[in-house]
Amino acid sequence: NTIRLDFDEYVQLKDASTQFVVSPPLAQSPLIKARKKSILVTWEDTLHDATTYTFSFGNCIVDNNEANPVTDYQMELSTGTVIDSLTFEGAVLDAYDDSPVNGALVMLYSSFPDSVPIESLPANFARTGSDGRFRINNVSPGNYFVLAVMDQNGNYRYDGGEEKVAFTDSLVAAPATAIRLRLFRETPEPQLISGFSVAAGKAVFAF
């Protein structure tokens, strides 16, 4: 439950809360801290069997003197006998003007029930860049439901409301390229049409 990265000079962390992510996500976020010439990552969750985990540090590890980052650093570990190597690639576009969407969270699910984006954590994920493109690495063989969300509260779920969403209408086999997801905001429809009193102590509500 601990990873230690050793460097040849003193290091520190910068913007680790937004830069450091683990895919697939853990139920509780790992603790990351700098200690002299090392970076320590610890977590309490039990890792799933036969699963490849990707620890993405982004640019959050920097040296003490000039704050030069270790650019786009990642490390992978597997709880099985192999490290999964398939990929999902594509782009997220705004549904109304086809402009690229930056910072959308693109997530893979190995099942397709309606409640998955609300109740379950994804199997793998990545974020789109300024060009709207994404690449999800270390995917295991299988079929996946693909969902993109502007995840405003960082819980790796779709919560409706102001969060925009995009999704595939069927399962997609890994590996996959040229996936196009069109992001939109769901418009909630009022359920209550009218309500009125018909007699003393009696009211009618139409839905």
Short mmCIF file of C-alpha atoms in Angstrom, two decimals:
data_model
loop_
_atom_site.label_atom_id
_atom_site.label_comp_id
_atom_site.label_asym_id
_atom_site.label_seq_id
_atom_site.Cartn_x
_atom_site.Cartn_y
_atom_site.Cartn_z
CA ASN A 1 0.00 0.00 0.00
CA THR A 2 2.98 2.33 -0.45
CA ILE A 3 5.02 3.56 -3.41
CA ARG A 4 8.27 5.45 -2.89
CA LEU A 5 9.95 7.32 -5.76
CA ASP A 6 13.60 8.25 -5.11
CA PHE A 7 15.38 11.11 -6.91
CA ASP A 8 18.97 12.34 -7.01
CA GLU A 9 18.04 15.77 -5.62
CA TYR A 10 15.53 17.32 -3.25
CA VAL A 11 11.99 17.49 -4.65
CA GLN A 12 8.66 19.04 -3.73
CA LEU A 13 5.05 18.84 -4.87
CA LYS A 14 3.17 21.54 -6.80
CA ASP A 15 -0.59 21.40 -7.47
CA ALA A 16 -0.68 17.71 -6.55
CA SER A 17 -4.39 17.91 -5.67
CA THR A 18 -5.26 18.57 -9.32
CA GLN A 19 -2.31 16.95 -11.11
CA PHE A 20 -2.08 13.57 -9.39
CA VAL A 21 -4.68 10.95 -10.37
CA VAL A 22 -4.97 7.17 -10.17
CA SER A 23 -6.78 5.09 -12.82
CA PRO A 24 -8.90 3.17 -12.04
CA PRO A 25 -9.75 5.48 -9.13
CA LEU A 26 -9.63 4.27 -5.56
CA ALA A 27 -12.60 4.74 -3.24
CA GLN A 28 -10.44 7.00 -1.06
CA SER A 29 -7.88 9.29 -2.64
CA PRO A 30 -4.27 8.23 -1.93
CA LEU A 31 -2.07 10.44 0.22
CA ILE A 32 0.92 11.92 -1.62
CA LYS A 33 3.75 13.82 0.05
CA ALA A 34 7.35 14.87 -0.53
CA ARG A 35 10.12 13.84 1.89
CA LYS A 36 13.59 15.14 1.06
CA LYS A 37 14.63 13.25 -2.12
CA SER A 38 11.55 11.03 -2.23
CA ILE A 39 7.87 11.12 -3.11
CA LEU A 40 5.64 8.85 -1.03
CA VAL A 41 2.21 7.62 -2.13
CA THR A 42 0.10 5.64 0.36
CA TRP A 43 -3.46 4.34 0.25
CA GLU A 44 -5.81 2.31 2.46
CA ASP A 45 -7.99 0.58 -0.15
CA THR A 46 -7.38 -2.99 -1.24
CA LEU A 47 -6.41 -3.11 -4.91
CA HIS A 48 -8.49 -5.30 -7.23
CA ASP A 49 -7.00 -8.57 -8.46
CA ALA A 50 -5.64 -8.84 -12.02
CA THR A 51 -5.90 -5.07 -12.55
CA THR A 52 -3.46 -2.58 -14.01
CA TYR A 53 -3.27 0.72 -12.11
CA THR A 54 -1.83 3.88 -13.62
CA PHE A 55 -0.44 6.54 -11.26
CA SER A 56 -0.30 9.82 -13.21
CA PHE A 57 1.66 12.61 -11.56
CA GLY A 58 1.24 15.18 -14.34
CA ASN A 59 3.76 17.94 -13.64
CA CYS A 60 3.35 18.01 -9.86
CA ILE A 61 6.87 16.69 -8.98
CA VAL A 62 9.38 19.57 -9.18
CA ASP A 63 12.92 20.11 -7.91
CA ASN A 64 13.49 22.35 -4.90
CA ASN A 65 15.81 24.88 -6.51
CA GLU A 66 14.20 25.91 -9.81
CA ALA A 67 10.84 24.09 -9.68
CA ASN A 68 11.60 22.21 -12.91
CA PRO A 69 8.92 19.51 -13.28
CA VAL A 70 9.27 15.83 -14.06
CA THR A 71 7.03 16.26 -17.11
CA ASP A 72 3.94 14.04 -17.50
CA TYR A 73 5.38 11.33 -15.27
CA GLN A 74 3.40 8.09 -14.99
CA MET A 75 4.00 4.69 -13.48
CA GLU A 76 2.02 1.49 -13.89
CA LEU A 77 1.67 -1.51 -11.64
CA SER A 78 -0.34 -4.68 -12.03
CA THR A 79 -1.89 -6.93 -9.41
CA GLY A 80 -1.92 -9.70 -12.03
CA THR A 81 0.71 -11.32 -14.23
CA VAL A 82 0.63 -8.73 -17.05
CA ILE A 83 0.32 -4.98 -17.48
CA ASP A 84 -2.67 -4.22 -19.72
CA SER A 85 -1.65 -2.22 -22.78
CA LEU A 86 -4.77 -1.50 -24.86
CA THR A 87 -5.90 2.10 -25.45
CA PHE A 88 -9.00 4.19 -26.09
CA GLU A 89 -8.52 7.36 -28.14
CA GLY A 90 -10.86 10.06 -29.39
CA ALA A 91 -12.17 13.56 -28.84
CA VAL A 92 -14.91 15.34 -26.89
CA LEU A 93 -16.74 18.12 -28.73
CA ASP A 94 -19.41 20.59 -27.69
CA ALA A 95 -22.70 19.30 -29.07
CA TYR A 96 -23.89 22.77 -30.11
CA ASP A 97 -20.90 24.23 -31.98
CA ASP A 98 -18.46 21.29 -32.42
CA SER A 99 -15.72 23.15 -30.51
CA PRO A 100 -13.18 20.99 -28.60
CA VAL A 101 -13.85 20.59 -24.87
CA ASN A 102 -10.89 20.97 -22.51
CA GLY A 103 -10.79 19.21 -19.13
CA ALA A 104 -13.62 16.72 -19.69
CA LEU A 105 -13.32 13.48 -17.73
CA VAL A 106 -13.66 10.49 -20.09
CA MET A 107 -14.46 7.25 -18.26
CA LEU A 108 -14.77 3.57 -19.21
CA TYR A 109 -17.24 1.14 -17.62
CA SER A 110 -17.27 -2.60 -18.19
CA SER A 111 -21.07 -2.81 -17.87
CA PHE A 112 -24.00 -0.89 -19.32
CA PRO A 113 -26.85 -0.41 -16.77
CA ASP A 114 -28.43 3.05 -16.51
CA SER A 115 -27.16 3.54 -12.96
CA VAL A 116 -23.46 3.01 -13.76
CA PRO A 117 -22.46 6.70 -14.19
CA ILE A 118 -24.21 7.60 -10.93
CA GLU A 119 -23.30 4.73 -8.61
CA SER A 120 -20.03 3.20 -9.88
CA LEU A 121 -16.43 4.30 -10.28
CA PRO A 122 -14.95 3.81 -13.76
CA ALA A 123 -12.54 1.07 -14.76
CA ASN A 124 -10.23 3.60 -16.46
CA PHE A 125 -10.29 7.30 -17.23
CA ALA A 126 -8.41 10.25 -18.73
CA ARG A 127 -8.96 13.97 -19.23
CA THR A 128 -9.17 15.84 -22.50
CA GLY A 129 -6.54 18.39 -23.49
CA SER A 130 -7.05 21.84 -24.97
CA ASP A 131 -7.67 20.20 -28.36
CA GLY A 132 -10.47 18.08 -26.88
CA ARG A 133 -8.56 14.86 -27.45
CA PHE A 134 -8.09 12.07 -24.92
CA ARG A 135 -6.08 8.85 -24.64
CA ILE A 136 -6.85 6.21 -22.01
CA ASN A 137 -3.94 3.81 -21.49
CA ASN A 138 -3.54 0.41 -19.83
CA VAL A 139 -7.02 -0.85 -20.74
CA SER A 140 -7.71 -4.57 -20.39
CA PRO A 141 -9.44 -6.53 -23.20
CA GLY A 142 -13.22 -6.30 -23.23
CA ASN A 143 -16.21 -4.14 -24.14
CA TYR A 144 -16.79 -0.77 -22.49
CA PHE A 145 -19.42 1.91 -22.09
CA VAL A 146 -17.74 5.30 -22.67
CA LEU A 147 -18.91 8.39 -20.78
CA ALA A 148 -17.56 11.95 -20.70
CA VAL A 149 -18.47 14.39 -17.91
CA MET A 150 -17.48 17.89 -16.89
CA ASP A 151 -16.95 16.61 -13.35
CA GLN A 152 -17.42 19.72 -11.24
CA ASN A 153 -17.08 18.13 -7.80
CA GLY A 154 -14.33 15.62 -8.59
CA ASN A 155 -16.26 12.49 -7.55
CA TYR A 156 -15.80 10.60 -10.87
CA ARG A 157 -19.57 10.35 -11.32
CA TYR A 158 -22.30 12.07 -13.32
CA ASP A 159 -24.47 14.11 -10.96
CA GLY A 160 -26.75 15.88 -13.44
CA GLY A 161 -27.62 19.52 -12.89
CA GLU A 162 -24.92 21.79 -14.31
CA GLU A 163 -22.60 18.91 -15.27
CA LYS A 164 -22.43 18.35 -19.02
CA VAL A 165 -22.34 14.78 -20.29
CA ALA A 166 -21.67 12.70 -23.43
CA PHE A 167 -21.79 8.94 -23.96
CA THR A 168 -21.73 6.13 -26.48
CA ASP A 169 -25.02 4.43 -27.27
CA SER A 170 -23.49 0.94 -27.16
CA LEU A 171 -20.49 -0.93 -25.78
CA VAL A 172 -17.16 -0.36 -27.55
CA ALA A 173 -14.50 -3.06 -27.84
CA ALA A 174 -10.93 -2.31 -26.77
CA PRO A 175 -8.75 -1.07 -28.37
CA ALA A 176 -10.63 1.82 -29.98
CA THR A 177 -9.64 4.96 -31.89
CA ALA A 178 -11.45 7.96 -33.35
CA ILE A 179 -14.23 7.95 -30.73
CA ARG A 180 -16.34 11.14 -30.93
CA LEU A 181 -18.34 12.24 -27.91
CA ARG A 182 -20.65 15.28 -28.08
CA LEU A 183 -21.07 17.03 -24.76
CA PHE A 184 -24.42 18.56 -23.76
CA ARG A 185 -26.21 19.64 -20.60
CA GLU A 186 -29.39 17.78 -19.78
CA THR A 187 -32.40 20.07 -19.49
CA PRO A 188 -34.52 18.95 -16.53
CA GLU A 189 -38.22 18.79 -17.33
CA PRO A 190 -40.65 19.83 -14.57
CA GLN A 191 -42.64 16.90 -13.24
CA LEU A 192 -45.40 18.91 -11.60
CA ILE A 193 -47.71 20.45 -14.22
CA SER A 194 -50.30 22.05 -11.95
CA GLY A 195 -51.87 21.96 -8.53
CA PHE A 196 -55.19 23.36 -7.38
CA SER A 197 -57.77 23.09 -4.62
CA VAL A 198 -61.05 21.34 -5.48
CA ALA A 199 -62.69 21.53 -2.06
CA ALA A 200 -61.91 22.39 1.53
CA GLY A 201 -59.10 20.10 2.60
CA LYS A 202 -58.72 18.50 -0.84
CA ALA A 203 -56.21 19.34 -3.57
CA VAL A 204 -55.36 17.87 -6.96
CA PHE A 205 -51.84 17.73 -8.39
CA ALA A 206 -51.17 16.84 -12.02
CA PHE A 207 -47.83 15.30 -12.99
#
